[in-house]
XYZ file of C-alpha atoms in Angstrom:
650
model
C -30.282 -4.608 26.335
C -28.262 -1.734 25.412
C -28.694 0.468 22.523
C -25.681 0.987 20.280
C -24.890 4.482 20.196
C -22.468 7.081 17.842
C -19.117 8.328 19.339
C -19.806 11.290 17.304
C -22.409 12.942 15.285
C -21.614 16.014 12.879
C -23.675 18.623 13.897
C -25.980 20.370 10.944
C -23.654 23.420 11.416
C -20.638 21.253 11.219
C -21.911 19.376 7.779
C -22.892 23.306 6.541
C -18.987 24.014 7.071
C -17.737 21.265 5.287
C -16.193 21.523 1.594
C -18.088 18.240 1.052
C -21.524 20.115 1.660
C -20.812 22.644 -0.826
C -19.259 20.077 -2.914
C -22.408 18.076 -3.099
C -24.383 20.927 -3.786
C -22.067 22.719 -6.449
C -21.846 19.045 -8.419
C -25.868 18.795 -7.916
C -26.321 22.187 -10.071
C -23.323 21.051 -12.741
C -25.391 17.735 -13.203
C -28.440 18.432 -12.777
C -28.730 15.762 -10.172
C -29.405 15.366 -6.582
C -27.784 13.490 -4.120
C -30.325 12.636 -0.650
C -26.791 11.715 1.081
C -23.035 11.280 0.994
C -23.659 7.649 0.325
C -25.956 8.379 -2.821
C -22.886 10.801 -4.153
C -20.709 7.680 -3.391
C -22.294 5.412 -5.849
C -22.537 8.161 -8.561
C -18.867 8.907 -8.174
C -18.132 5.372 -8.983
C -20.650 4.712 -11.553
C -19.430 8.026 -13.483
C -15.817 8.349 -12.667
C -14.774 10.612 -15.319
C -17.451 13.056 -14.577
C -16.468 12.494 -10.379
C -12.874 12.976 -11.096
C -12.936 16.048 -13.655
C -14.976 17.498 -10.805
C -12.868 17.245 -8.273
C -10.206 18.627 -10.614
C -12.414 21.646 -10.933
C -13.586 22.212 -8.147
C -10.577 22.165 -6.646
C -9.257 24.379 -8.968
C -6.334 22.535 -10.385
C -3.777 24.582 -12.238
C -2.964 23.102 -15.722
C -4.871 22.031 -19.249
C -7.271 19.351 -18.025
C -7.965 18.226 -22.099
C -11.054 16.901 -23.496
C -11.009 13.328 -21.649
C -11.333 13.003 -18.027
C -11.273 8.572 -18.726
C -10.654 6.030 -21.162
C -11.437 2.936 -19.770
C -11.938 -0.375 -21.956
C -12.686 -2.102 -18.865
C -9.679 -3.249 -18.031
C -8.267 -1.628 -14.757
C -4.602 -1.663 -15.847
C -5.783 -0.060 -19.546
C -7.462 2.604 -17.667
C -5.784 5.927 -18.457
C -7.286 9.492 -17.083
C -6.837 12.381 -18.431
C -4.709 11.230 -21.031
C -4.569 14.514 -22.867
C -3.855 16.899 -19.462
C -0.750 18.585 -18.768
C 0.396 20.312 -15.290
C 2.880 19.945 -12.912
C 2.839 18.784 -9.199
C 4.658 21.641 -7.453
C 2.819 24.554 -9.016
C -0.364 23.125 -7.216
C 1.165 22.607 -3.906
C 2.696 26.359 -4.819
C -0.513 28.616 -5.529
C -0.240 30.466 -2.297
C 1.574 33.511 -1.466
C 2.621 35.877 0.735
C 4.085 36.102 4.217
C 1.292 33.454 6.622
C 2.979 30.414 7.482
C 3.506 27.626 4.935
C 5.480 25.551 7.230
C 5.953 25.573 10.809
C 8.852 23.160 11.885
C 10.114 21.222 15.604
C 12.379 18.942 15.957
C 11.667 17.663 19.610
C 12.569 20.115 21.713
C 15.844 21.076 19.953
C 14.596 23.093 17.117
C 11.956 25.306 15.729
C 11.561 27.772 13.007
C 8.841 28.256 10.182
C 8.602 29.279 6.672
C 5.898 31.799 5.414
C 4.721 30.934 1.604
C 7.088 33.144 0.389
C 9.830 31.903 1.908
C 9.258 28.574 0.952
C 8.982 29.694 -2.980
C 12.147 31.484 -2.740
C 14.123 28.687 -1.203
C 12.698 26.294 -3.907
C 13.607 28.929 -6.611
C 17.617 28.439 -5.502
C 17.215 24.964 -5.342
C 15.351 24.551 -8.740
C 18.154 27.121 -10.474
C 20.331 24.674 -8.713
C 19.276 21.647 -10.262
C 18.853 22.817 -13.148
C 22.694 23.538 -13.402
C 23.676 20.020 -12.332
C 21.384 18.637 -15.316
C 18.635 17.815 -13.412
C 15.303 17.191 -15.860
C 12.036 15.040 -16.945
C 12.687 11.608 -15.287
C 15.778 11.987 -13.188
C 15.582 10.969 -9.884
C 16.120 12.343 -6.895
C 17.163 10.955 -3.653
C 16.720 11.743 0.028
C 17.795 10.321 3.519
C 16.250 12.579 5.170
C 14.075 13.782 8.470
C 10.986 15.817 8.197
C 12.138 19.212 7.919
C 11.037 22.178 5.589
C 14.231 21.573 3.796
C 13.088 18.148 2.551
C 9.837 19.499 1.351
C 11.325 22.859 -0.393
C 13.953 19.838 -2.391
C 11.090 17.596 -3.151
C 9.207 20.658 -4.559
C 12.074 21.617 -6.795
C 12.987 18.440 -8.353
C 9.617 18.003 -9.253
C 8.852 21.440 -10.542
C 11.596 20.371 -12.844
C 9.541 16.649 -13.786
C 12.192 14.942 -11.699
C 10.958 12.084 -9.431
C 11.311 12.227 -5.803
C 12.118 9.476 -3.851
C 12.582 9.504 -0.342
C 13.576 7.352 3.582
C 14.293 8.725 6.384
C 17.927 9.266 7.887
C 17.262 6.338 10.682
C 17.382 3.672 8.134
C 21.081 1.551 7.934
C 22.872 1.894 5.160
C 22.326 -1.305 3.441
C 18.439 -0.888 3.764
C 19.128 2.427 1.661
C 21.064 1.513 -0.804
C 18.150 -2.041 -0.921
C 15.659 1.492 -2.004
C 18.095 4.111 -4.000
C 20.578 1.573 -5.427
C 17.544 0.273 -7.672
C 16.386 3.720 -8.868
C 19.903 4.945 -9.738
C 19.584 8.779 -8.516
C 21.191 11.697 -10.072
C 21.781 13.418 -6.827
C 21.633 12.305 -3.278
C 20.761 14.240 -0.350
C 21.308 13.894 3.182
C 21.090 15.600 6.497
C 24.351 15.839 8.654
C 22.441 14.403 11.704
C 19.521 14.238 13.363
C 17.904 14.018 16.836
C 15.789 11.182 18.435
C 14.629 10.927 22.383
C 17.053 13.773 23.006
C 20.071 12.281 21.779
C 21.900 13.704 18.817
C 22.053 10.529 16.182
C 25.186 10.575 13.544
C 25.162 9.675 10.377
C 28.288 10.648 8.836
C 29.777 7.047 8.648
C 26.191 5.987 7.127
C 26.299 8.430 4.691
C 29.597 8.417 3.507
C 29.040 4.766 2.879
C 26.316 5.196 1.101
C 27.863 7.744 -0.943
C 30.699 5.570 -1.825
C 28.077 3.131 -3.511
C 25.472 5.694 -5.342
C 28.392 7.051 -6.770
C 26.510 10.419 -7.601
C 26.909 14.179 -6.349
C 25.232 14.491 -2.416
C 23.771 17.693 -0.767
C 23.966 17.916 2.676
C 21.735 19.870 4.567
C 22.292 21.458 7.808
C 20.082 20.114 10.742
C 21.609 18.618 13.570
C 25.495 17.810 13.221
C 28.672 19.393 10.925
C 27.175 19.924 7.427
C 30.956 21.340 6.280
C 32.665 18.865 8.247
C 30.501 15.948 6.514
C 30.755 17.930 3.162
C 34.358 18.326 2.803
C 35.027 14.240 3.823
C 32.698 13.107 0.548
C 33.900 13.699 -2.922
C 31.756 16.219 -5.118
C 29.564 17.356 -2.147
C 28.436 20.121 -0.964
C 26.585 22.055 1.803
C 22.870 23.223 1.171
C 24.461 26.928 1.289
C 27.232 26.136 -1.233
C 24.946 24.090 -3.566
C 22.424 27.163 -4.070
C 25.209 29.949 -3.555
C 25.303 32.772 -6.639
C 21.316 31.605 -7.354
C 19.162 34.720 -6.385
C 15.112 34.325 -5.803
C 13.307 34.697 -9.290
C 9.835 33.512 -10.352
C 9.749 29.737 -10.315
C 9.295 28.217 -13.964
C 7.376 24.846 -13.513
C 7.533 22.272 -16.065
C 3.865 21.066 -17.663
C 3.807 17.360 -18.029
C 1.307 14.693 -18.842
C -0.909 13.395 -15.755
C 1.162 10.348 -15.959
C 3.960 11.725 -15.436
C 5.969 9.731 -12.625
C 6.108 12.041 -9.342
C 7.061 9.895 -6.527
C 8.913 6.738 -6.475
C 7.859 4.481 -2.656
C 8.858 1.445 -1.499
C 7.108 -1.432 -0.366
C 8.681 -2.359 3.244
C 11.035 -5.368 2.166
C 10.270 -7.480 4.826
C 10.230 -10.517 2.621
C 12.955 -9.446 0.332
C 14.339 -6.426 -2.114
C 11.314 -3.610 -1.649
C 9.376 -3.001 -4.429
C 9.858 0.327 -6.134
C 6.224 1.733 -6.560
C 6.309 4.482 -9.191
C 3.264 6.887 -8.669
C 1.857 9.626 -11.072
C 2.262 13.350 -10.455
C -1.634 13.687 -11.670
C -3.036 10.872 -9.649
C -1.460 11.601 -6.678
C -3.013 15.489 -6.700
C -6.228 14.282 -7.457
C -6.371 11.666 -4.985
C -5.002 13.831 -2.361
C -6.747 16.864 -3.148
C -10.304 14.813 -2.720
C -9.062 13.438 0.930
C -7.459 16.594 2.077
C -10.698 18.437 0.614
C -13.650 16.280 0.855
C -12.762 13.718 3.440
C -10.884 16.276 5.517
C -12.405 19.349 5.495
C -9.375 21.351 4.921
C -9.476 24.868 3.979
C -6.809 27.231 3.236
C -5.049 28.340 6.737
C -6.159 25.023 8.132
C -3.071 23.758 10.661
C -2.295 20.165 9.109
C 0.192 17.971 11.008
C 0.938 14.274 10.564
C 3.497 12.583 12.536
C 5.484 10.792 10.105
C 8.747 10.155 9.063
C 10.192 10.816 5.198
C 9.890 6.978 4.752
C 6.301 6.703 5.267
C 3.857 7.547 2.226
C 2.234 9.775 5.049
C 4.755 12.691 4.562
C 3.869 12.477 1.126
C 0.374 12.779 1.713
C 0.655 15.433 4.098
C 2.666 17.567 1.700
C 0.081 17.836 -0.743
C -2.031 19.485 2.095
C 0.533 22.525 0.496
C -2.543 22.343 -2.499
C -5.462 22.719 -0.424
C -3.708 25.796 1.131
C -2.969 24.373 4.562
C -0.097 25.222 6.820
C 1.821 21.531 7.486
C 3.085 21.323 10.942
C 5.931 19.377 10.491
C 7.683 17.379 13.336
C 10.919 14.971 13.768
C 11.893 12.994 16.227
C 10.416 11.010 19.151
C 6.723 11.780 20.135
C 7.584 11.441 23.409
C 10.516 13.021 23.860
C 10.960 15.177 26.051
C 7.705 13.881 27.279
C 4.395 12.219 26.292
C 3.137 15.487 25.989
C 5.212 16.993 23.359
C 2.750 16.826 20.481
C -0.143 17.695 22.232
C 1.721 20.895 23.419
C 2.804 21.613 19.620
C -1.437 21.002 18.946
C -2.030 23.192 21.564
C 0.152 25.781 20.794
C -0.341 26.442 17.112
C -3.795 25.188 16.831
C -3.600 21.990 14.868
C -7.092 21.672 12.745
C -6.136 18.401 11.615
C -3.775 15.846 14.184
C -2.778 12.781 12.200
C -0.857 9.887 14.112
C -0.683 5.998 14.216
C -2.616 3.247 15.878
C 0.034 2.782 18.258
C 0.480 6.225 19.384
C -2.970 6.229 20.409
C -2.460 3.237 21.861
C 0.683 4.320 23.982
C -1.079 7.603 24.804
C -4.199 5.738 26.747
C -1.398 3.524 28.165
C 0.987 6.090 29.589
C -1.950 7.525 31.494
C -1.915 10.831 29.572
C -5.221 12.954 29.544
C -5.063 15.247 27.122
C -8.734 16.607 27.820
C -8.108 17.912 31.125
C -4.391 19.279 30.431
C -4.474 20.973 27.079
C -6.750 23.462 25.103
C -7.081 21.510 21.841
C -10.101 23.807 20.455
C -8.864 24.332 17.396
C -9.065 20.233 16.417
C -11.492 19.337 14.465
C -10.607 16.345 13.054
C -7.808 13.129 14.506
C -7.037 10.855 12.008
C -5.139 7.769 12.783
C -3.692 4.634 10.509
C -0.343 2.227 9.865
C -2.832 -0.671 11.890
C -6.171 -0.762 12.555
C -7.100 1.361 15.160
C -9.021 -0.677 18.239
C -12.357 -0.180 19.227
C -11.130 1.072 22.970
C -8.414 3.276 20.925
C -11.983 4.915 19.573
C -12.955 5.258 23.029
C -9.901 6.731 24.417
C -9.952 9.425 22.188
C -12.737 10.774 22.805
C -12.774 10.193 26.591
C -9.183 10.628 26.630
C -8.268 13.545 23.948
C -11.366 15.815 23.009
C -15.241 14.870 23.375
C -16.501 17.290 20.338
C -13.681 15.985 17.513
C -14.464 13.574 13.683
C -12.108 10.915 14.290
C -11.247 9.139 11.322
C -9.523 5.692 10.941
C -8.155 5.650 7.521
C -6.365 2.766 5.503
C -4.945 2.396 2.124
C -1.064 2.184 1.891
C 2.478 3.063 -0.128
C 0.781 0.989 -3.077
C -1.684 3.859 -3.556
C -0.133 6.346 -1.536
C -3.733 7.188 -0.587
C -6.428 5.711 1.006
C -8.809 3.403 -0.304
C -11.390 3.849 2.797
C -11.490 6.675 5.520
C -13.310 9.053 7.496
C -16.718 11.112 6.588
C -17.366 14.307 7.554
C -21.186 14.170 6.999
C -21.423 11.208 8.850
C -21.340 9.667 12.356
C -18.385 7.607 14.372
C -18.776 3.989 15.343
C -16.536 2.597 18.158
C -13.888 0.506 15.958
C -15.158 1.299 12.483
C -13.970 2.873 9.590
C -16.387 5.458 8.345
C -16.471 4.175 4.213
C -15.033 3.997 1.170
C -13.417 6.558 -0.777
C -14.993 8.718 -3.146
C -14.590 7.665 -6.902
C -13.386 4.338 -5.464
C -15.339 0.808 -6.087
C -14.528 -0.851 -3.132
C -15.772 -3.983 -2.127
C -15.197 -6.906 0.196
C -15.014 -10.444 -1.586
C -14.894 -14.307 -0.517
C -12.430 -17.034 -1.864
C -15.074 -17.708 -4.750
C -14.983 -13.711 -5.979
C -18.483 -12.925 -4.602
C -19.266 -9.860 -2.866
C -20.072 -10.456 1.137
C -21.342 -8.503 3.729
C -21.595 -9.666 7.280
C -18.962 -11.716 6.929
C -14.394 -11.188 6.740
C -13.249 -11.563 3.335
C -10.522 -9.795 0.693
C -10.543 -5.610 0.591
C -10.933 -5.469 -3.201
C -11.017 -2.397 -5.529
C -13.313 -3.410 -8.615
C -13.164 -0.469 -10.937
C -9.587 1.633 -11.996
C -8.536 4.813 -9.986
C -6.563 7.841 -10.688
C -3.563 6.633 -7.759
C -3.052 3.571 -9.022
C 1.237 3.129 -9.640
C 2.270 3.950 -12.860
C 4.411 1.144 -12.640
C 6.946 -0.754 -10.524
C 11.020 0.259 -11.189
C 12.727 -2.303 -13.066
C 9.701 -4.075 -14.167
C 9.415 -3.433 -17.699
C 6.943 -6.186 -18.563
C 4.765 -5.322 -15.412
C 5.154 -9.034 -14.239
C 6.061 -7.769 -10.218
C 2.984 -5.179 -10.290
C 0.554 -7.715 -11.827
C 1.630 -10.301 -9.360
C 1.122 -7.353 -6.558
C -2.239 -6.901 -7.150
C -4.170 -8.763 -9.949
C -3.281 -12.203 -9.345
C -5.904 -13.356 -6.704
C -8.841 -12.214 -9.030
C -8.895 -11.107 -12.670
C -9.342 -7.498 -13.431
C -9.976 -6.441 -9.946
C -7.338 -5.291 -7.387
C -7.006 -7.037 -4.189
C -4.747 -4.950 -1.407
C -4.086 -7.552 1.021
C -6.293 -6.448 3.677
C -8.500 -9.073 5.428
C -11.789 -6.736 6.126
C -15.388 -6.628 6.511
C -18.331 -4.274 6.250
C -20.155 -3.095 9.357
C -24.021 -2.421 9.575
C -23.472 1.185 9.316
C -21.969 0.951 6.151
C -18.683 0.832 7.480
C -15.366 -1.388 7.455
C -13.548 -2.815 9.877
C -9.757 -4.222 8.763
C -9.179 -7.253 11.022
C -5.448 -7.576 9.393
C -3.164 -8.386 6.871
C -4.213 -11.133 4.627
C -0.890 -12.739 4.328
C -0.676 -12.594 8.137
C -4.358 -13.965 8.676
C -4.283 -17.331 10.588
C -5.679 -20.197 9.659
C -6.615 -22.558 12.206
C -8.752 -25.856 11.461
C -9.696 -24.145 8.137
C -11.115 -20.978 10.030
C -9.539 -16.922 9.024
C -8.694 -15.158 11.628
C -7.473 -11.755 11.662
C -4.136 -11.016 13.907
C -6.082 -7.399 14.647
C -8.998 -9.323 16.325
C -6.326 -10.651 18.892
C -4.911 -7.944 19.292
C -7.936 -5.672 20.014
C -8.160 -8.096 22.881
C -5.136 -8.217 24.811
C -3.195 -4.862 24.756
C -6.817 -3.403 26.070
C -4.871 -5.527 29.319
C -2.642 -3.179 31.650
C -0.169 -6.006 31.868
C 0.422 -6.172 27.833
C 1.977 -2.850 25.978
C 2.097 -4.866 22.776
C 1.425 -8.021 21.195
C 2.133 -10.197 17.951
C 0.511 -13.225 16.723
C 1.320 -15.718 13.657
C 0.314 -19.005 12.465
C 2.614 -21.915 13.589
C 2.300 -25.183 10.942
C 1.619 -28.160 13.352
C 0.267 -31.462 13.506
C -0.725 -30.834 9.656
C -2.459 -27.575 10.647
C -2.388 -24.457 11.976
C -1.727 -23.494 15.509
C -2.202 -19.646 17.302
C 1.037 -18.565 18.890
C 0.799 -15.060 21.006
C 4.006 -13.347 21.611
C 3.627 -10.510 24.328
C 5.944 -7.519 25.575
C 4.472 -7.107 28.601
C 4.465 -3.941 31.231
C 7.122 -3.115 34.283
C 6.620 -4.856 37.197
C 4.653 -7.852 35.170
C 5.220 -11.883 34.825
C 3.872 -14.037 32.711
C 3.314 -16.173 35.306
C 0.209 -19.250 35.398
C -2.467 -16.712 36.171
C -1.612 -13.947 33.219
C -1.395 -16.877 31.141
C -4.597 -17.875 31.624
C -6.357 -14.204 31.961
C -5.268 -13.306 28.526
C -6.847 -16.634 26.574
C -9.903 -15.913 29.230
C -9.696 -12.171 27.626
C -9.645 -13.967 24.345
C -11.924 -16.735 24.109
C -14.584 -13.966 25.572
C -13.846 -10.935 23.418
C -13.613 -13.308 20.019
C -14.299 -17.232 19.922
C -12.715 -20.336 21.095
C -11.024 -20.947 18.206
C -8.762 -17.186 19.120
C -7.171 -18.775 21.567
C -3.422 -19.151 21.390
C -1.696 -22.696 22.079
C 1.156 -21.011 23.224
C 1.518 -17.584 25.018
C 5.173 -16.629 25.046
C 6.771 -13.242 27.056
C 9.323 -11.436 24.967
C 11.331 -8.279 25.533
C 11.053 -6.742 21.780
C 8.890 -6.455 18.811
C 10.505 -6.203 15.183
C 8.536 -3.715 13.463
C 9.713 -2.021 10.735
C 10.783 2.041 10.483
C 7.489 2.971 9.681
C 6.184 1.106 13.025
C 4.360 -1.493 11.906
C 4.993 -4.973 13.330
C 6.558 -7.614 11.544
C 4.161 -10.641 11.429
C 6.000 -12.544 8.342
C 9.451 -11.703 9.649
C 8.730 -13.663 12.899
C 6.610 -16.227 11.124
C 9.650 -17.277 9.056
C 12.150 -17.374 11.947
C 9.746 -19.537 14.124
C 9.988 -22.165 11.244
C 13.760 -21.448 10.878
C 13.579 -20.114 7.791
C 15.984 -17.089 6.862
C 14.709 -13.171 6.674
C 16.018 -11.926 3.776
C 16.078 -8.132 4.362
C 16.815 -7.345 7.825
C 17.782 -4.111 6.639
C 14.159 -3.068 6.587
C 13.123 -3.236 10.722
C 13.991 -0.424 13.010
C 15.269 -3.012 15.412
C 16.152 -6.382 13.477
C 17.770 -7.819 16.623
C 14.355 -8.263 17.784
C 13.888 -11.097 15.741
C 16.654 -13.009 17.711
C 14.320 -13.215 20.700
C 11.926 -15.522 18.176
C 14.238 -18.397 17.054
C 14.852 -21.788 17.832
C 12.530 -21.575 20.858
C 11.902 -24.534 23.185
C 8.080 -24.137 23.841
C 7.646 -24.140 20.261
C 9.064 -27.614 19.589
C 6.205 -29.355 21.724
């Protein structure tokens, strides 16, 4: 019998240098309270929230007028209101640093690199915010971007919102109707848009896109410089203008930053609009700080200096997460582009080279890392990392192996999940506390999270619905175009009264832990039985024949039946004897009841631009049912490969 064993255990030096540690001790004196453990501090946070949260708005030292109430709560989640007196403003938090150490350090592949030092980035945000304060820019305007991760797009987003604008953002890979689906809803004062951009080497033009897109918005557009003709793109658009013209005749001054309630709408995010028109998520500038500033403080460990990079595009809620790491003083190593372009090494080279403290990626990267044959361990000094954070699926329990017989032995991986509808995370790594192979470390602090059965009772040991029982700071303000709240209550509160359910099909570990097996409206169903699509799938791509793999529910015979699509590797058919390994693989690694009827070998995957596969999509074409926003996938003539199939008819 073997004895179940850590990945990783913080070492007491390691827990002494965490923020958490002193955090813990710090609220123990201001409450005259002690806390044995992280999990003890847990269930105070949620059982006093509006002590937790004005903490972490102190400790943290938020700039602004916190007022006398930290919570009002009636008991009704959507009632809930925090700091209802508070005023402050979003960009003067992620601004409080000065001077001439680098605020943001930029590549773009292999193409491009520069960086910004703090002042630097404040003086380029003072043009832009004299700049859009000229045009008319103010409290509730929005502002719109197509654009890539670049220190540009971060210095715009800072000045609109200095201003109480709301940003809203995609990135420039995105067709034109699937931006117009997003910023034709939210009607934007201004538009902004790069003049190209690169991707695996090749230079990628959008001036037909954006011109189009122009011609519909119908507003003034900014083009900044990057990768193409900013003046050639410029002077074929009607009232635009180049980044240089638009801030021309503005010199640097002191940056004025407008002090609005902590409701205040910051960000505006979209859900993916697989299944139709995305939802336009609106999200508070005060909850967002908060909740950021607790992950980036507490469940990160990041201190001022700290190298923070997430690869992520400008149409993920992860660039907006990783720009508040601006208001725990980090440095944000920003990248664009493909991660493995030039080669599968190019990240781990910018880690290496500028000392990453923090490497945030996706499931899937992992995933194609361990599959490429890559070894970071052996071919790159990544001393500096302290902590790997990975999300967009759940990460696999032999994707928590890799890393840390693959990438660094001596590093806090953290598997974190939430989403764009709390552009947060609901549960996430610990740094006080140890690794399991394929768990997620807990819940967030100040969050009531649970995991519930059909009937509403609370489970352990068993899959059931990731609820939240108890309101949060980062919970939307409110969807766009939604004025009697029908689309957000329908989002969240329908399943069970009072109590949000995300969508997630989970399940707590022994340890305390979670484990997401899936989506809930992707969870199959067959004979009566939930499965999770992740369970599968932690199965078969661990296979060297299979790179990637999707699974949905067919309706058959009355029931449900398991259908496995694979993309398999070079040099591989799925011949009799594949067929049979991978429901071998399956019915071992799960149950019986895993096991698909029908294994099918396709060339593609529709996922959509922030990576994540597209169960529904490919559900609905299987059963010949239209998609209605195509717009939405990176690559919707994938879904071509999935309709009107033969083996699916018998």
């Amino acid at each position: 019998m073997t004895i179940e064993m850590p990945l990783w255990t913080p070492s007491e030096d390691f827990k002494n240098a965490q923020p958490l540690s002193r955090f813990m001790t710090w609220l123990s004196e201001r409450e005259g309270t002690t806390f044995p453990d992280v999990d003890a501090l847990h269930v105070w946070s949620v059982e006093n929230r509006d002590k937790f949260w004005s903490a972490i708005w102190d400790f943290c030292g938020v700039e602004g007028e916190k007022g006398e109430h930290a919570l009002i709560d009636d008991g009704r989640m959507l009632e809930a209101r925090f700091f209802p007196d508070a005023r402050l403003n979003f960009a003067q938090n992620l601004l409080r640093q000065s001077g001439e150490t680098d605020a943001l350090i930029f590549r773009g592949e292999d193409k491009v690199s520069y960086r910004w030092g703090w002042d630097e980035l404040k003086g380029r945000v003072s043009r832009l915010q004299q700049a859009f304060a000229a045009m008319g820019i103010g409290e509730g305007d929005r502002v719109a971007a197509m654009m890539p991760n670049l220190p540009e797009t971060i210095a715009c987003m800072l000045a609109a919102t200095s201003l109480g604008a709301i940003w809203s953002s995609c990135s420039p890979d995105f067709g034109p109707q699937g931006v117009l689906d997003r910023f034709g809803q939210i009607e934007p004062k201004l538009f902004i848009t790069c003049d190209g951009y690169w991707y695996n080497g090749k230079l990628q033009d959008v001036s037909a896109k954006v011109r189009d897109v122009a011609a519909e918005l119908k507003v003034p557009v900014l083009v900044v410089p990057y990768a193409g003709d900013a003046a050639a793109l410029a002077g074929s658009i009607p009232n635009a203008r180049t980044l240089e013209q638009f801030v021309e005749g503005f010199e640097v001054r002191p940056l004025e930053f407008r002090q609005l309630p902590f409701s205040h709408p910051l960000y505006i995010l979209f859900s993916s609009g697989t299944t139709g028109v995305p939802k336009c998520i609106v999200h508070s500038a005060g909850g967002t700080l908060l909740q950021h500033l607790k992950e980036h403080v507490l469940h990160c460990g990041i201190q001022p200096g700290d190298r923070l990079f997430y690869f992520t595009t400008c149409g993920w809620m992860m660039w907006n997460w990783l720009a508040s790491g601006l208001a725990a003083g980090a440095t944000l190593c920003l990248f664009d582009g493909s991660p493995f372009a030039p080669n599968g090494s190019v990240l781990f080279d910018y880690a290496a080279e500028e000392k990453f403290a923090v490497f945030g990626t996706s499931a899937k990267y992992i995933d194609a890392v361990r599959k490429s044959g890559l070894e970071p361990l052996k071919s790159h000094d990544l001393s500096a990392l302290r902590l790997i954070t990975s999300t967009g699926s759940p990460l696999s329990p032999e994707g928590f192996t890799f890393v840390y017989e693959g990438i660094k032995r001596d590093v806090h991986l953290a598997s974190i999940s939430g989403g764009t509808d709390i552009v947060s995370c609901f549960v996430l790594g610990n740094p006080l506390k140890p690794v399991w192979r394929g768990e997620i470390q807990g819940p967030g602090l100040g969050l009531a999270m649970d995991v519930w059965n059909d009937d509403g009772q609370s489970v352990r040991g068993e899959k059931g619905e990731l609820v939240c029982t108890k309101a949060f700071p980062s919970m939307p303000v409110m969807f766009w175009n939604d004025p009697d709240g029908k689309k957000y209550r329908a989002a969240y509160f329908e399943r069970f009264d009072n109590v949000w359910c995300h969508g997630d099909f989970a399940e707590w570990t022994s340890h305390g832990g979670l484990v997401i097996h899936g989506r809930s409206d992707a969870t199959l169903n067959p004979g009566g039985v939930r499965i999770g699509t992740a369970e599968i799938y932690n199965q078969v791509e661990q296979m060297p024949e299979v790179l990637e793999a999707l699974c949905i529910g067919q309706d058959w015979d009355d029931d449900v039946r398991v259908i496995l699509f694979v993309r398999l590797a070079n040099g591989y058919t799925l011949d009799d004897n594949l067929v049979a390994a991978i429901k071998n693989r399956i019915r071992t690694g799960c149950t019986p009841r895993h096991v698909p009827a029908r294994i099918i070998a396709v060339t593609d995957i529709p996922r959509t631009k922030s990576g994540k596969i597209v169960e529904l999509a490919v559900r609905e074409v299987v059963h010949g049912r239209p998609v209605k926003n195509k717009e939405a996938l990176a690559n919707p003539e994938a879904l071509d490969l999935f309709a009107d199939l033969d083996v699916l008819k018998s």
